[in-house]
Amino acid sequence: MNSHVTMEFQGGEALLAFDNIKYAVVKAKELARYHNKTISFVICTNLAPLTDDMLPFIQENNIMISTSLDGPQYIHNKNRHRPERNSYEITIEGIKKCQDYLGEDKISALLTTSNLSLEYPKEIVDEY
């Protein structure tokens, strides 16, 4: 049996169920102590629903944030449709907010590859 477990919150958008995340983290930490295990947490999110009110709980519970950054603005916005076409700006703003509040090591971004991104490998690497 592994003494360390990771609980990752995914979904359509995990932060839309933040109250459920809070409940699950508290309950999982209790059970981890009872079973003599350590547990870490990751929230997978596009960062659009992130509010300043969420950050203290995320920080206090040492929760990692994972998001997608599909490259420069023209690629990310094409892949991540929003009515205002501002998905890239929201993501970058959320990344910076998390870095400032939680620390640079508490948020990571990864690429979701699309047919469009295959045409721009250098630009994507430069964005990262």
PDB file of C-alpha atoms in Angstrom:
ATOM      1  CA  MET A   1       0.000   0.000   0.000  1.00  0.00           C
ATOM      2  CA  ASN A   2       1.187   3.474  -0.849  1.00  0.00           C
ATOM      3  CA  SER A   3       1.557   5.826   2.094  1.00  0.00           C
ATOM      4  CA  HIS A   4       1.010   8.890  -0.090  1.00  0.00           C
ATOM      5  CA  VAL A   5      -2.134   9.635  -2.073  1.00  0.00           C
ATOM      6  CA  THR A   6      -2.956  12.486  -4.451  1.00  0.00           C
ATOM      7  CA  MET A   7      -6.522  13.684  -4.881  1.00  0.00           C
ATOM      8  CA  GLU A   8      -7.074  15.609  -8.092  1.00  0.00           C
ATOM      9  CA  PHE A   9     -10.217  17.625  -8.719  1.00  0.00           C
ATOM     10  CA  GLN A  10     -11.223  17.630 -12.372  1.00  0.00           C
ATOM     11  CA  GLY A  11     -14.401  18.025 -14.286  1.00  0.00           C
ATOM     12  CA  GLY A  12     -15.925  20.391 -16.713  1.00  0.00           C
ATOM     13  CA  GLU A  13     -14.589  23.077 -14.370  1.00  0.00           C
ATOM     14  CA  ALA A  14     -13.628  22.034 -10.857  1.00  0.00           C
ATOM     15  CA  LEU A  15     -13.768  25.506  -9.295  1.00  0.00           C
ATOM     16  CA  LEU A  16     -17.485  25.747 -10.039  1.00  0.00           C
ATOM     17  CA  ALA A  17     -17.920  23.214  -7.238  1.00  0.00           C
ATOM     18  CA  PHE A  18     -15.542  24.907  -4.788  1.00  0.00           C
ATOM     19  CA  ASP A  19     -17.730  24.121  -1.767  1.00  0.00           C
ATOM     20  CA  ASN A  20     -17.489  20.439  -2.687  1.00  0.00           C
ATOM     21  CA  ILE A  21     -13.721  20.747  -3.009  1.00  0.00           C
ATOM     22  CA  LYS A  22     -13.517  22.288   0.469  1.00  0.00           C
ATOM     23  CA  TYR A  23     -15.622  19.481   1.939  1.00  0.00           C
ATOM     24  CA  ALA A  24     -13.570  16.787   0.179  1.00  0.00           C
ATOM     25  CA  VAL A  25     -10.236  18.266   1.291  1.00  0.00           C
ATOM     26  CA  VAL A  26     -11.275  18.478   4.938  1.00  0.00           C
ATOM     27  CA  LYS A  27     -12.742  14.953   4.907  1.00  0.00           C
ATOM     28  CA  ALA A  28      -9.791  13.451   3.009  1.00  0.00           C
ATOM     29  CA  LYS A  29      -7.297  14.996   5.430  1.00  0.00           C
ATOM     30  CA  GLU A  30      -9.211  13.490   8.362  1.00  0.00           C
ATOM     31  CA  LEU A  31      -9.225  10.061   6.729  1.00  0.00           C
ATOM     32  CA  ALA A  32      -5.560  10.334   5.766  1.00  0.00           C
ATOM     33  CA  ARG A  33      -4.625  11.000   9.392  1.00  0.00           C
ATOM     34  CA  TYR A  34      -6.775   8.093  10.547  1.00  0.00           C
ATOM     35  CA  HIS A  35      -5.150   5.724   8.024  1.00  0.00           C
ATOM     36  CA  ASN A  36      -1.651   7.124   8.617  1.00  0.00           C
ATOM     37  CA  LYS A  37      -1.249   8.422   5.080  1.00  0.00           C
ATOM     38  CA  THR A  38      -0.167  11.706   3.576  1.00  0.00           C
ATOM     39  CA  ILE A  39      -2.292  13.347   0.937  1.00  0.00           C
ATOM     40  CA  SER A  40      -1.775  16.063  -1.610  1.00  0.00           C
ATOM     41  CA  PHE A  41      -4.359  17.896  -3.676  1.00  0.00           C
ATOM     42  CA  VAL A  42      -4.516  19.294  -7.202  1.00  0.00           C
ATOM     43  CA  ILE A  43      -7.260  21.404  -8.734  1.00  0.00           C
ATOM     44  CA  CYS A  44      -7.446  21.286 -12.533  1.00  0.00           C
ATOM     45  CA  THR A  45      -9.035  24.500 -13.718  1.00  0.00           C
ATOM     46  CA  ASN A  46      -9.190  26.989 -16.563  1.00  0.00           C
ATOM     47  CA  LEU A  47      -8.965  29.660 -13.811  1.00  0.00           C
ATOM     48  CA  ALA A  48     -12.004  31.604 -15.085  1.00  0.00           C
ATOM     49  CA  PRO A  49     -14.042  31.083 -11.859  1.00  0.00           C
ATOM     50  CA  LEU A  50     -11.070  31.747  -9.544  1.00  0.00           C
ATOM     51  CA  THR A  51     -11.841  34.395  -6.927  1.00  0.00           C
ATOM     52  CA  ASP A  52      -9.687  36.036  -4.291  1.00  0.00           C
ATOM     53  CA  ASP A  53     -11.871  34.358  -1.648  1.00  0.00           C
ATOM     54  CA  MET A  54     -10.718  30.906  -2.795  1.00  0.00           C
ATOM     55  CA  LEU A  55      -7.009  31.574  -2.481  1.00  0.00           C
ATOM     56  CA  PRO A  56      -6.667  31.439   1.333  1.00  0.00           C
ATOM     57  CA  PHE A  57      -8.226  27.948   1.487  1.00  0.00           C
ATOM     58  CA  ILE A  58      -6.069  26.785  -1.412  1.00  0.00           C
ATOM     59  CA  GLN A  59      -2.954  28.136   0.292  1.00  0.00           C
ATOM     60  CA  GLU A  60      -3.804  26.826   3.783  1.00  0.00           C
ATOM     61  CA  ASN A  61      -4.297  23.340   2.377  1.00  0.00           C
ATOM     62  CA  ASN A  62      -1.227  23.397   0.150  1.00  0.00           C
ATOM     63  CA  ILE A  63      -3.321  22.682  -2.946  1.00  0.00           C
ATOM     64  CA  MET A  64      -1.577  22.731  -6.311  1.00  0.00           C
ATOM     65  CA  ILE A  65      -3.249  24.368  -9.298  1.00  0.00           C
ATOM     66  CA  SER A  66      -3.023  22.853 -12.773  1.00  0.00           C
ATOM     67  CA  THR A  67      -4.240  24.765 -15.803  1.00  0.00           C
ATOM     68  CA  SER A  68      -3.949  24.667 -19.567  1.00  0.00           C
ATOM     69  CA  LEU A  69      -2.048  27.189 -21.613  1.00  0.00           C
ATOM     70  CA  ASP A  70      -2.204  26.237 -25.267  1.00  0.00           C
ATOM     71  CA  GLY A  71       0.379  28.744 -26.434  1.00  0.00           C
ATOM     72  CA  PRO A  72       0.164  32.365 -27.538  1.00  0.00           C
ATOM     73  CA  GLN A  73      -3.105  34.259 -27.399  1.00  0.00           C
ATOM     74  CA  TYR A  74      -4.242  33.445 -30.960  1.00  0.00           C
ATOM     75  CA  ILE A  75      -3.831  29.698 -30.354  1.00  0.00           C
ATOM     76  CA  HIS A  76      -5.211  29.578 -26.827  1.00  0.00           C
ATOM     77  CA  ASN A  77      -8.305  31.644 -27.688  1.00  0.00           C
ATOM     78  CA  LYS A  78      -8.980  29.526 -30.768  1.00  0.00           C
ATOM     79  CA  ASN A  79      -8.770  26.311 -28.701  1.00  0.00           C
ATOM     80  CA  ARG A  80     -10.602  27.663 -25.618  1.00  0.00           C
ATOM     81  CA  HIS A  81     -13.780  29.254 -26.896  1.00  0.00           C
ATOM     82  CA  ARG A  82     -15.367  31.992 -24.789  1.00  0.00           C
ATOM     83  CA  PRO A  83     -18.011  34.454 -25.988  1.00  0.00           C
ATOM     84  CA  GLU A  84     -15.705  37.389 -25.217  1.00  0.00           C
ATOM     85  CA  ARG A  85     -12.728  35.615 -26.841  1.00  0.00           C
ATOM     86  CA  ASN A  86     -10.641  36.448 -23.787  1.00  0.00           C
ATOM     87  CA  SER A  87      -9.727  32.979 -22.550  1.00  0.00           C
ATOM     88  CA  TYR A  88      -6.005  33.706 -22.854  1.00  0.00           C
ATOM     89  CA  GLU A  89      -6.242  36.905 -20.808  1.00  0.00           C
ATOM     90  CA  ILE A  90      -8.229  35.160 -18.069  1.00  0.00           C
ATOM     91  CA  THR A  91      -5.726  32.316 -17.953  1.00  0.00           C
ATOM     92  CA  ILE A  92      -2.671  34.587 -17.791  1.00  0.00           C
ATOM     93  CA  GLU A  93      -4.323  36.769 -15.139  1.00  0.00           C
ATOM     94  CA  GLY A  94      -5.207  33.667 -13.098  1.00  0.00           C
ATOM     95  CA  ILE A  95      -1.689  32.255 -13.398  1.00  0.00           C
ATOM     96  CA  LYS A  96      -0.190  35.528 -12.167  1.00  0.00           C
ATOM     97  CA  LYS A  97      -2.723  35.770  -9.325  1.00  0.00           C
ATOM     98  CA  CYS A  98      -1.857  32.232  -8.194  1.00  0.00           C
ATOM     99  CA  GLN A  99       1.879  32.856  -8.502  1.00  0.00           C
ATOM    100  CA  ASP A 100       1.631  36.046  -6.452  1.00  0.00           C
ATOM    101  CA  TYR A 101      -0.579  34.585  -3.714  1.00  0.00           C
ATOM    102  CA  LEU A 102       0.439  30.921  -3.604  1.00  0.00           C
ATOM    103  CA  GLY A 103       3.966  31.003  -4.992  1.00  0.00           C
ATOM    104  CA  GLU A 104       5.323  30.157  -8.412  1.00  0.00           C
ATOM    105  CA  ASP A 105       5.803  26.506  -7.476  1.00  0.00           C
ATOM    106  CA  LYS A 106       2.084  26.008  -6.675  1.00  0.00           C
ATOM    107  CA  ILE A 107       0.744  26.416 -10.216  1.00  0.00           C
ATOM    108  CA  SER A 108       1.607  24.597 -13.386  1.00  0.00           C
ATOM    109  CA  ALA A 109       0.405  24.931 -16.937  1.00  0.00           C
ATOM    110  CA  LEU A 110       0.358  22.331 -19.629  1.00  0.00           C
ATOM    111  CA  LEU A 111      -0.387  22.271 -23.302  1.00  0.00           C
ATOM    112  CA  THR A 112      -3.364  20.584 -24.870  1.00  0.00           C
ATOM    113  CA  THR A 113      -2.225  19.850 -28.396  1.00  0.00           C
ATOM    114  CA  SER A 114      -4.578  20.581 -31.268  1.00  0.00           C
ATOM    115  CA  ASN A 115      -4.193  20.543 -35.048  1.00  0.00           C
ATOM    116  CA  LEU A 116      -3.648  24.301 -34.886  1.00  0.00           C
ATOM    117  CA  SER A 117      -0.877  24.032 -32.302  1.00  0.00           C
ATOM    118  CA  LEU A 118       1.050  21.608 -34.501  1.00  0.00           C
ATOM    119  CA  GLU A 119       1.627  24.508 -36.900  1.00  0.00           C
ATOM    120  CA  TYR A 120       3.252  26.708 -34.204  1.00  0.00           C
ATOM    121  CA  PRO A 121       5.742  24.685 -32.131  1.00  0.00           C
ATOM    122  CA  LYS A 122       8.308  27.507 -31.803  1.00  0.00           C
ATOM    123  CA  GLU A 123       5.684  30.069 -30.774  1.00  0.00           C
ATOM    124  CA  ILE A 124       4.299  27.699 -28.135  1.00  0.00           C
ATOM    125  CA  VAL A 125       7.743  27.012 -26.688  1.00  0.00           C
ATOM    126  CA  ASP A 126       8.439  30.749 -26.653  1.00  0.00           C
ATOM    127  CA  GLU A 127       5.154  31.364 -24.766  1.00  0.00           C
ATOM    128  CA  TYR A 128       6.155  28.930 -22.054  1.00  0.00           C
TER     129      TYR A 128
END
